Coordinates of C-alpha atoms in Angstrom, one line a residue:
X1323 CA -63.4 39.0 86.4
X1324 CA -66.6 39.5 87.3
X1325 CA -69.4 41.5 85.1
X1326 CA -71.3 44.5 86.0
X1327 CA -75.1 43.4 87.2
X1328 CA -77.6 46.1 85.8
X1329 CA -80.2 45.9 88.5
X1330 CA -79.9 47.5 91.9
X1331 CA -78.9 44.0 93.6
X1332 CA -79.1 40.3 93.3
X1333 CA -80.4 38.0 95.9
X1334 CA -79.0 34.5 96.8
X1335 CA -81.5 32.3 98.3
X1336 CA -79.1 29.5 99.9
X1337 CA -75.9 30.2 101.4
X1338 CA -73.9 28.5 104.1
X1339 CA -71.6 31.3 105.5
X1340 CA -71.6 30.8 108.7
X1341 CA -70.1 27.0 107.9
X1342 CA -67.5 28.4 105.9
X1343 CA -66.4 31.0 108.8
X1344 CA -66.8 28.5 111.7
X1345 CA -66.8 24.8 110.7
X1346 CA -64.1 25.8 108.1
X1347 CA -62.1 28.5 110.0
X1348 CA -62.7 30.9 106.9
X1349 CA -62.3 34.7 107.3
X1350 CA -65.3 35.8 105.0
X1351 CA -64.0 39.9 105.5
X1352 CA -61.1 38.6 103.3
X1353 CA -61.2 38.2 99.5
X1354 CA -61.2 34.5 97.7
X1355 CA -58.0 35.2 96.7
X1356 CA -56.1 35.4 99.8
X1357 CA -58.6 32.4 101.2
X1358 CA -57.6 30.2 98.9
X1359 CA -53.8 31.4 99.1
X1360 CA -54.0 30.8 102.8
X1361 CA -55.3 27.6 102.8
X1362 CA -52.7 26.2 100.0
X1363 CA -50.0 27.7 102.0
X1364 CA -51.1 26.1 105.1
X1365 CA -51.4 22.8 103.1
X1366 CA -55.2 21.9 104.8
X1367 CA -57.0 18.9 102.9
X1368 CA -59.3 18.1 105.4
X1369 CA -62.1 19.4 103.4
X1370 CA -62.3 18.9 99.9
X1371 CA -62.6 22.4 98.4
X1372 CA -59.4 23.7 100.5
X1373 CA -57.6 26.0 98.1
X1374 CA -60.8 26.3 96.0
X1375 CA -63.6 28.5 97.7
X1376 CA -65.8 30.8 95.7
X1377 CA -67.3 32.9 98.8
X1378 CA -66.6 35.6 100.7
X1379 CA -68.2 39.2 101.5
X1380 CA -66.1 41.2 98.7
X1381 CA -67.2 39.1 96.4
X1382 CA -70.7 39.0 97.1
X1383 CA -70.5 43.1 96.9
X1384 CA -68.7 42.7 93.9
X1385 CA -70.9 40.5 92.4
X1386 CA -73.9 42.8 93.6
X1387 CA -75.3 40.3 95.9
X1388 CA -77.2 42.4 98.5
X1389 CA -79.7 40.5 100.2
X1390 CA -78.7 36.2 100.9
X1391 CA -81.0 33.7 103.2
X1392 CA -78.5 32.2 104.8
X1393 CA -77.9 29.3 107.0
X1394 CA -76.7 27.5 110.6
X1395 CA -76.4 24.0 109.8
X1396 CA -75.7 21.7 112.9
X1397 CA -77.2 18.1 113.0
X1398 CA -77.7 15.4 115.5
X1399 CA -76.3 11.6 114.8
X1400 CA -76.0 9.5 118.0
X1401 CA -73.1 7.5 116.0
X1402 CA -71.7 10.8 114.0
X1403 CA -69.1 12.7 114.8
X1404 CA -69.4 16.3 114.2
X1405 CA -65.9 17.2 112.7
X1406 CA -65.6 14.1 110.5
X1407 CA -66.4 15.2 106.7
X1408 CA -66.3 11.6 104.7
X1409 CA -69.4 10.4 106.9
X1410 CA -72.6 11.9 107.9
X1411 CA -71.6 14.1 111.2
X1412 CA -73.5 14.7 113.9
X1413 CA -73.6 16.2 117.6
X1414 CA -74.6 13.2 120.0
X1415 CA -77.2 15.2 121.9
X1416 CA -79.5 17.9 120.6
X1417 CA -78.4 20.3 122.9
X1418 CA -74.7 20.2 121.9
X1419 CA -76.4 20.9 117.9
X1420 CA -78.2 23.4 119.2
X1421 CA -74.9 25.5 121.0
X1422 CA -73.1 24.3 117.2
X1423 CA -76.1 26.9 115.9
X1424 CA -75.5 29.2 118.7
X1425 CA -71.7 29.7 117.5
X1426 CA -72.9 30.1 113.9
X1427 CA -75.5 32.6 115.0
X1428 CA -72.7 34.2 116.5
X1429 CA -70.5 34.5 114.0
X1430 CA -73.3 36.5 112.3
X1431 CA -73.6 38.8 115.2
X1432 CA -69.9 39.4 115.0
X1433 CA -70.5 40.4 111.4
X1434 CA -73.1 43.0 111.9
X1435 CA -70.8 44.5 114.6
X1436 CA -68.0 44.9 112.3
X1437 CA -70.7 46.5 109.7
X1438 CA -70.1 43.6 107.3
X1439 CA -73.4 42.2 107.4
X1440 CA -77.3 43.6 108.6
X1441 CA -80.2 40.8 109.6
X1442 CA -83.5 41.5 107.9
X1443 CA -85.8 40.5 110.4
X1444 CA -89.4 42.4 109.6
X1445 CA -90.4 44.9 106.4
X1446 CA -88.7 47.7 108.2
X1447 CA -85.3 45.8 108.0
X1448 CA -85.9 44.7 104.1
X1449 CA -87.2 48.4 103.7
X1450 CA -84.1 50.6 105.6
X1451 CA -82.0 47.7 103.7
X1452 CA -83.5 48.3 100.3
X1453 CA -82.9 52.2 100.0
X1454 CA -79.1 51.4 101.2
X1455 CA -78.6 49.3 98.4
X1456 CA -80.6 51.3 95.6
X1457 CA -78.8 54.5 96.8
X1458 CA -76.0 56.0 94.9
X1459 CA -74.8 57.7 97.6
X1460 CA -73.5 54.5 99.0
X1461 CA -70.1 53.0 97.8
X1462 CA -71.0 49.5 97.2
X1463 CA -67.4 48.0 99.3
X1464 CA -69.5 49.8 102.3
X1465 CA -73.2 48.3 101.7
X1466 CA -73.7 45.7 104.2
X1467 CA -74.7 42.7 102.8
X1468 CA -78.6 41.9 104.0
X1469 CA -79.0 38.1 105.5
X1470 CA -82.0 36.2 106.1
X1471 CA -81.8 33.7 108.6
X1472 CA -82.4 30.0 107.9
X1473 CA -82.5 27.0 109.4
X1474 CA -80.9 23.8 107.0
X1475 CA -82.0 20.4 109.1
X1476 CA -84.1 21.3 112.5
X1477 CA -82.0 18.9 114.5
X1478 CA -80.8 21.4 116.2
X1479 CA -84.2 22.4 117.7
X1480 CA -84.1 20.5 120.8
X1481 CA -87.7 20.9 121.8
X1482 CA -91.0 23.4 120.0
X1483 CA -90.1 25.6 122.9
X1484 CA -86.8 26.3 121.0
X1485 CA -88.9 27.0 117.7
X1486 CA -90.1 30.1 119.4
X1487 CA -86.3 31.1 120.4
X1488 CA -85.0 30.6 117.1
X1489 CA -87.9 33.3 115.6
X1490 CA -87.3 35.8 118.4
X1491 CA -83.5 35.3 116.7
X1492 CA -84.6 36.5 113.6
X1493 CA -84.6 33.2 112.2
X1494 CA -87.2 33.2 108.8
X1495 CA -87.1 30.1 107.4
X1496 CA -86.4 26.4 108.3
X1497 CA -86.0 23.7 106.4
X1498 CA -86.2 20.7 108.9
X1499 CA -84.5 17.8 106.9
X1500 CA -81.1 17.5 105.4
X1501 CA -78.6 14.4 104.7
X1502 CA -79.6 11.4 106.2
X1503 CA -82.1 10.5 109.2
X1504 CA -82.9 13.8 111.2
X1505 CA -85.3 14.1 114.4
X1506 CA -87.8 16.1 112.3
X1507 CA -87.8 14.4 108.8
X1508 CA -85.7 12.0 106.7
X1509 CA -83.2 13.9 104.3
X1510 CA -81.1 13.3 101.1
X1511 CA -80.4 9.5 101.0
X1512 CA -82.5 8.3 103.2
X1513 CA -85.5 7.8 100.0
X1514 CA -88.1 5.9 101.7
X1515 CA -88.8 7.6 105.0
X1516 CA -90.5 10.6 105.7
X1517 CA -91.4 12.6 108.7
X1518 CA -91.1 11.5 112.4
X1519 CA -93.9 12.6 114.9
X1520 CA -91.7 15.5 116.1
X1521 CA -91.5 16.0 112.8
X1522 CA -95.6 16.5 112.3
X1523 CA -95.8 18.4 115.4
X1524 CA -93.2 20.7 114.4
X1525 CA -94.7 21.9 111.2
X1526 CA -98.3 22.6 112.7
X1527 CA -96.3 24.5 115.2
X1528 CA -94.7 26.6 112.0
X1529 CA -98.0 27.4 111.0
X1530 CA -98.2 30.1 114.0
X1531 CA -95.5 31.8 112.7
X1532 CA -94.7 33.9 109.9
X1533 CA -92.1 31.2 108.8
X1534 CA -90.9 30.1 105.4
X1535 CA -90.6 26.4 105.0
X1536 CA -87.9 25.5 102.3
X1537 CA -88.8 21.9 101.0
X1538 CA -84.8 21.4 99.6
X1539 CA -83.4 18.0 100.9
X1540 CA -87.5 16.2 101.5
X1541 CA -87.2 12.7 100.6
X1542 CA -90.5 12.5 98.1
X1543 CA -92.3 11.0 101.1
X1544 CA -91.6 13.7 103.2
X1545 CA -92.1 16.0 100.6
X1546 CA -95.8 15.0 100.1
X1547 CA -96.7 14.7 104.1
X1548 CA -94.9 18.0 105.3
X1549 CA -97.5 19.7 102.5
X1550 CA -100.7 18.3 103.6
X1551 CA -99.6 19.7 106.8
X1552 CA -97.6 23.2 106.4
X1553 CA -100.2 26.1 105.0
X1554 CA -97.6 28.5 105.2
X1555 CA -95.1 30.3 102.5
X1556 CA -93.2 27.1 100.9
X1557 CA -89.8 27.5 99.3
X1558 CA -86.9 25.3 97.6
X1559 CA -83.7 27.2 98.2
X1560 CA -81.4 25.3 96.1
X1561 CA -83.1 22.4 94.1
X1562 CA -82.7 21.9 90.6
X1563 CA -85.2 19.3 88.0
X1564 CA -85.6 15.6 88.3
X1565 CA -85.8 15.0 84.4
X1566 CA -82.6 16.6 83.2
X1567 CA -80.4 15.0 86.5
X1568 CA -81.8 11.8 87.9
X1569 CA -81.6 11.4 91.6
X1570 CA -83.8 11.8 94.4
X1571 CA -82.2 15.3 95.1
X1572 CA -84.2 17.1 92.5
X1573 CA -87.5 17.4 91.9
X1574 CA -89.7 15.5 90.1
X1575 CA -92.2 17.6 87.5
X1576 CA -95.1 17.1 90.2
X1577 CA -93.0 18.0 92.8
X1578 CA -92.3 21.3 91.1
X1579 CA -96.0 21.9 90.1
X1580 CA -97.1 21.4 93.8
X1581 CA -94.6 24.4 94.7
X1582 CA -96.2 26.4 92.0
X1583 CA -99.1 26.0 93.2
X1584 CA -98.5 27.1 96.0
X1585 CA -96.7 30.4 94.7
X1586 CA -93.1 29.3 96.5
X1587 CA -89.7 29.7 94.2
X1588 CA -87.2 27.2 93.2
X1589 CA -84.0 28.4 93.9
X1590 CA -81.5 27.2 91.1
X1591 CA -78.4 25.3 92.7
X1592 CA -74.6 25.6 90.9
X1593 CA -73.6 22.8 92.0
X1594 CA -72.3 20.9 89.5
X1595 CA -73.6 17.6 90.7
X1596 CA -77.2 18.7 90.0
X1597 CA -76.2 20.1 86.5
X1598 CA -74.9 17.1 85.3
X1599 CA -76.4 13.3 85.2
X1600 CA -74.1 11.3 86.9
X1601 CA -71.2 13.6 87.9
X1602 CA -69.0 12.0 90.2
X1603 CA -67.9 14.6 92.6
X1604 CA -64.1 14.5 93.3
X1605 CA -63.1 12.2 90.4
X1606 CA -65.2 14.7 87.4
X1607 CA -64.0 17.5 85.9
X1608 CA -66.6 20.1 85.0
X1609 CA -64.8 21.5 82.1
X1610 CA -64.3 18.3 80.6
X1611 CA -68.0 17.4 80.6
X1612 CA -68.6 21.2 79.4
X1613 CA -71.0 22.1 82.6
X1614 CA -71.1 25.6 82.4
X1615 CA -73.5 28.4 83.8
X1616 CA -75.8 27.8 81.1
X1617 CA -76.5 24.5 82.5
X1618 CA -78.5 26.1 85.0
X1619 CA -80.7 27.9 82.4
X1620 CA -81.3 24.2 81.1
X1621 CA -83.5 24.1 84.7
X1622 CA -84.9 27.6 84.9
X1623 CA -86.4 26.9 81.2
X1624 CA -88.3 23.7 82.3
X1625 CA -89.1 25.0 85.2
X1626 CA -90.6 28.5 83.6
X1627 CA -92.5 25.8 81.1
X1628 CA -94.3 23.8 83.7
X1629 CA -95.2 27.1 85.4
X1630 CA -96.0 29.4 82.2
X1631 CA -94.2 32.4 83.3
X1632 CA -90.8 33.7 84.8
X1633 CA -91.6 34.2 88.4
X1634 CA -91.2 31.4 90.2
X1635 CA -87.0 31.0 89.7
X1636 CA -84.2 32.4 91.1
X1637 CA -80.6 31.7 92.4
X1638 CA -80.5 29.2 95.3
X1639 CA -76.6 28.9 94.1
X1640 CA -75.0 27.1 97.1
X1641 CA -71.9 27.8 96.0
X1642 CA -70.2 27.6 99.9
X1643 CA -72.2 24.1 100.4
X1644 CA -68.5 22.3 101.3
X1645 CA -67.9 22.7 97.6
X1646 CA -65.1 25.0 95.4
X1647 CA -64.0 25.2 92.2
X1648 CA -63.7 21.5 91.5
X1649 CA -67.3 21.0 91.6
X1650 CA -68.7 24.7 90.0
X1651 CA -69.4 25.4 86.5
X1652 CA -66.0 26.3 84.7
X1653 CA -66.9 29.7 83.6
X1654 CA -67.5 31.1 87.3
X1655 CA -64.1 31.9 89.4
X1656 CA -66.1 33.3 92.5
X1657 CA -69.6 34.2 93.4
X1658 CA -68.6 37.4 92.1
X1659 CA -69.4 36.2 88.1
X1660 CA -73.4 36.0 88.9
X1661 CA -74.1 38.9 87.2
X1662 CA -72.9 36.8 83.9
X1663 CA -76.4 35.0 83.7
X1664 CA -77.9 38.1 82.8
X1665 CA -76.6 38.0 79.6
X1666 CA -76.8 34.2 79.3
X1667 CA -80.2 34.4 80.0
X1668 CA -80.9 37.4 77.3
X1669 CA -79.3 35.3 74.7
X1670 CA -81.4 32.2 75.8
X1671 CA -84.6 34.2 74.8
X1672 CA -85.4 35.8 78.5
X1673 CA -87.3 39.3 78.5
X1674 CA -85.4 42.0 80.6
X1675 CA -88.8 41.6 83.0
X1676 CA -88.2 38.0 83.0
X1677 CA -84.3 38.5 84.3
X1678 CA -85.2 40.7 86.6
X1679 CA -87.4 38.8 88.2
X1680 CA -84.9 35.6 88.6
X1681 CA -82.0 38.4 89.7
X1682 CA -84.1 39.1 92.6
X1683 CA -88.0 40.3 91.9
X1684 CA -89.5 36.9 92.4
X1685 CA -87.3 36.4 95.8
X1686 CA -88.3 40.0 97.1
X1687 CA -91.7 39.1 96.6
X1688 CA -91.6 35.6 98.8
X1689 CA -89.4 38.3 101.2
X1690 CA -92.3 40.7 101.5
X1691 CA -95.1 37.4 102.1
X1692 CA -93.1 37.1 104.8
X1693 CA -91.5 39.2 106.5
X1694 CA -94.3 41.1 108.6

């Protein structure tokens, strides 16, 4: 059951709806529940968190969620195939990953249609979308649910012609590496490689555009060249800290400094594989090795000492990322149980000022940088 959030809404900085919905063949209008029912009845394993989702559009209202930067994901691999989830996948031109995106975009479209979902675009969209969500005249199963959208992996941006598409699309932030090699920049795995030439040329391009560029899934190389290029508004959507969860997936402490200094946010992750060292996904059990939601807090408090204040967190949760329940702290049933960290984080020592700016100050204020 999920708990009552105090502030007006929460915002999500990384989610991967339009996966779930096409890639996954999830109806999003429908509840968890009847998802996961669905799914069990029709006896699918081809993805490992079949039976087990924790997304869907009731439960981000219920969970007070107004306002998510949300994601097409479609990569290029010459040797990948698209559909196949135990290797990297991969379209084997970039115009087939780009018509992948198009069907995601899509998907989104067909969401605003039905009045499930509104793209924020501008400050007039965050603005009109703001006093739907702050009213009380406005039954909260109604409020559309605001999205952002973001780009995770540029693969799919066949040429920079396309970079100029995408915007006129609405699209608001990019993040132009993510598993393995990538046209742009090397991702997750692939420690040791940084960006390509298209890669270079692409971020200088960014700068022209009122663009945020989410650093989430930079190998440390790339990490270090895409800032001496990019002046723009950097973000980490869902990246948690080096130092309490080896790996090249989180951040090192000078990785997080550098995106203080440049005012972005780190988007806490709930994935239970960057909570835990070692956690070893499909063979763990989170409740056995006790990660719960406060294991996130264990981040946001490092991160909030390296930085000296409260305003450069929030929730990045990632909770749709091709994961459920078997890899999600074991006191969360849905997105829906968010508003729980308010209390955790009062009882952790957090001001009211400081929780609401990780519920969603500190993201609306990277939003209004932004948005133009």
């Amino acid at each position: 059951m999920s708990s009552k959030s105090k502030f007006p809404f929460i915002i999500d900085g990384h989610l991967d709806l339009a996966t779930n919905a096409m890639s996954m063949n999830r109806d999003l209008t429908q509840n968890v529940e009847a998802i996961r029912k669905k799914e069990k009845d029709l006896g699918w394993t081809d993805f490992q968190d079949r039976g087990k989702g924790t997304v869907a559009l009731p439960e981000l209202r219920q969970g007070n969620i107004g306002i998510v930067i949300t994601t097409m994901i479609s990569r290029f691999s010459e040797v990948g195939d698209p559909l196949d989830t135990l290797a990297l996948p991969g379209w084997h031109s970039p115009q087939q990953a780009y018509a992948h995106a198009q069907c995601q975009l899509a998907w989104y479209r067909e969401m605003e249609e039905l009045g499930e979902m509104t793209q924020i675009r501008n400050q007039k969209d965050l603005k009109q979308h703001l006093q739907v969500w702050k009213s009380e005249d406005h039954d909260i199963i109604k409020k559309p649910i605001g999205y952002i959208l973001a780009l995770e992996g540029a693969d799919s941006m066949v040429n920079l012609d396309y970079l100029y598409r995408y915007y006129e699309q609405g699209l608001r932030s990019i993040g132009i590496s993510h598993f393995g090699p990538g046209r742009y920049a090397a991702g997750t795995h692939s420690d040791g490689s940084g960006l390509t030439s298209l890669g270079k040329e692409l971020l200088k391009e960014m700068n022209t555009l009122n663009l945020m560029l989410d650093l989430t899934h930079q190998t440390d190389q790339g990490f270090y060249e895409t800032l001496d290029i990019f002046q723009g508004q950097v973000i980490a959507s869902h990246q948690n800290c080096r130092v309490l969860v080896p790996g090249e997936r989180q951040f090192t402490n000078d990785q997080i400094k550098c995106v203080l200094e440049r005012d972005g946010i780190i988007g806490g992750s709930l994935d239970t594989w960057m909570l835990h060292p070692n956690f070893r996904m499909n063979v763990d059990d989170p409740k056995q090795l006790g990660i719960n939601m406060e294991c996130l807090v264990d981040h946001f408090d490092h991160i909030c000492q390296l930085a000296g204040d409260s305003e450069h967190i929030g929730f990045g949760t990632d909770l749709d990322g091709l994961f459920g329940l078997e890899q999600t702290p074991y006191d969360m049933n849905s997105i829906a149980d968010l508003p729980k960290f308010e209390d955790i984080l009062l009882k952790r020592g957090y001001t009211p000022t400081d929780i609401e700016n990780i519920m969603y100050k500190n993201w609306l204020r990277i939003l209004n940088t932004v948005l133009k």
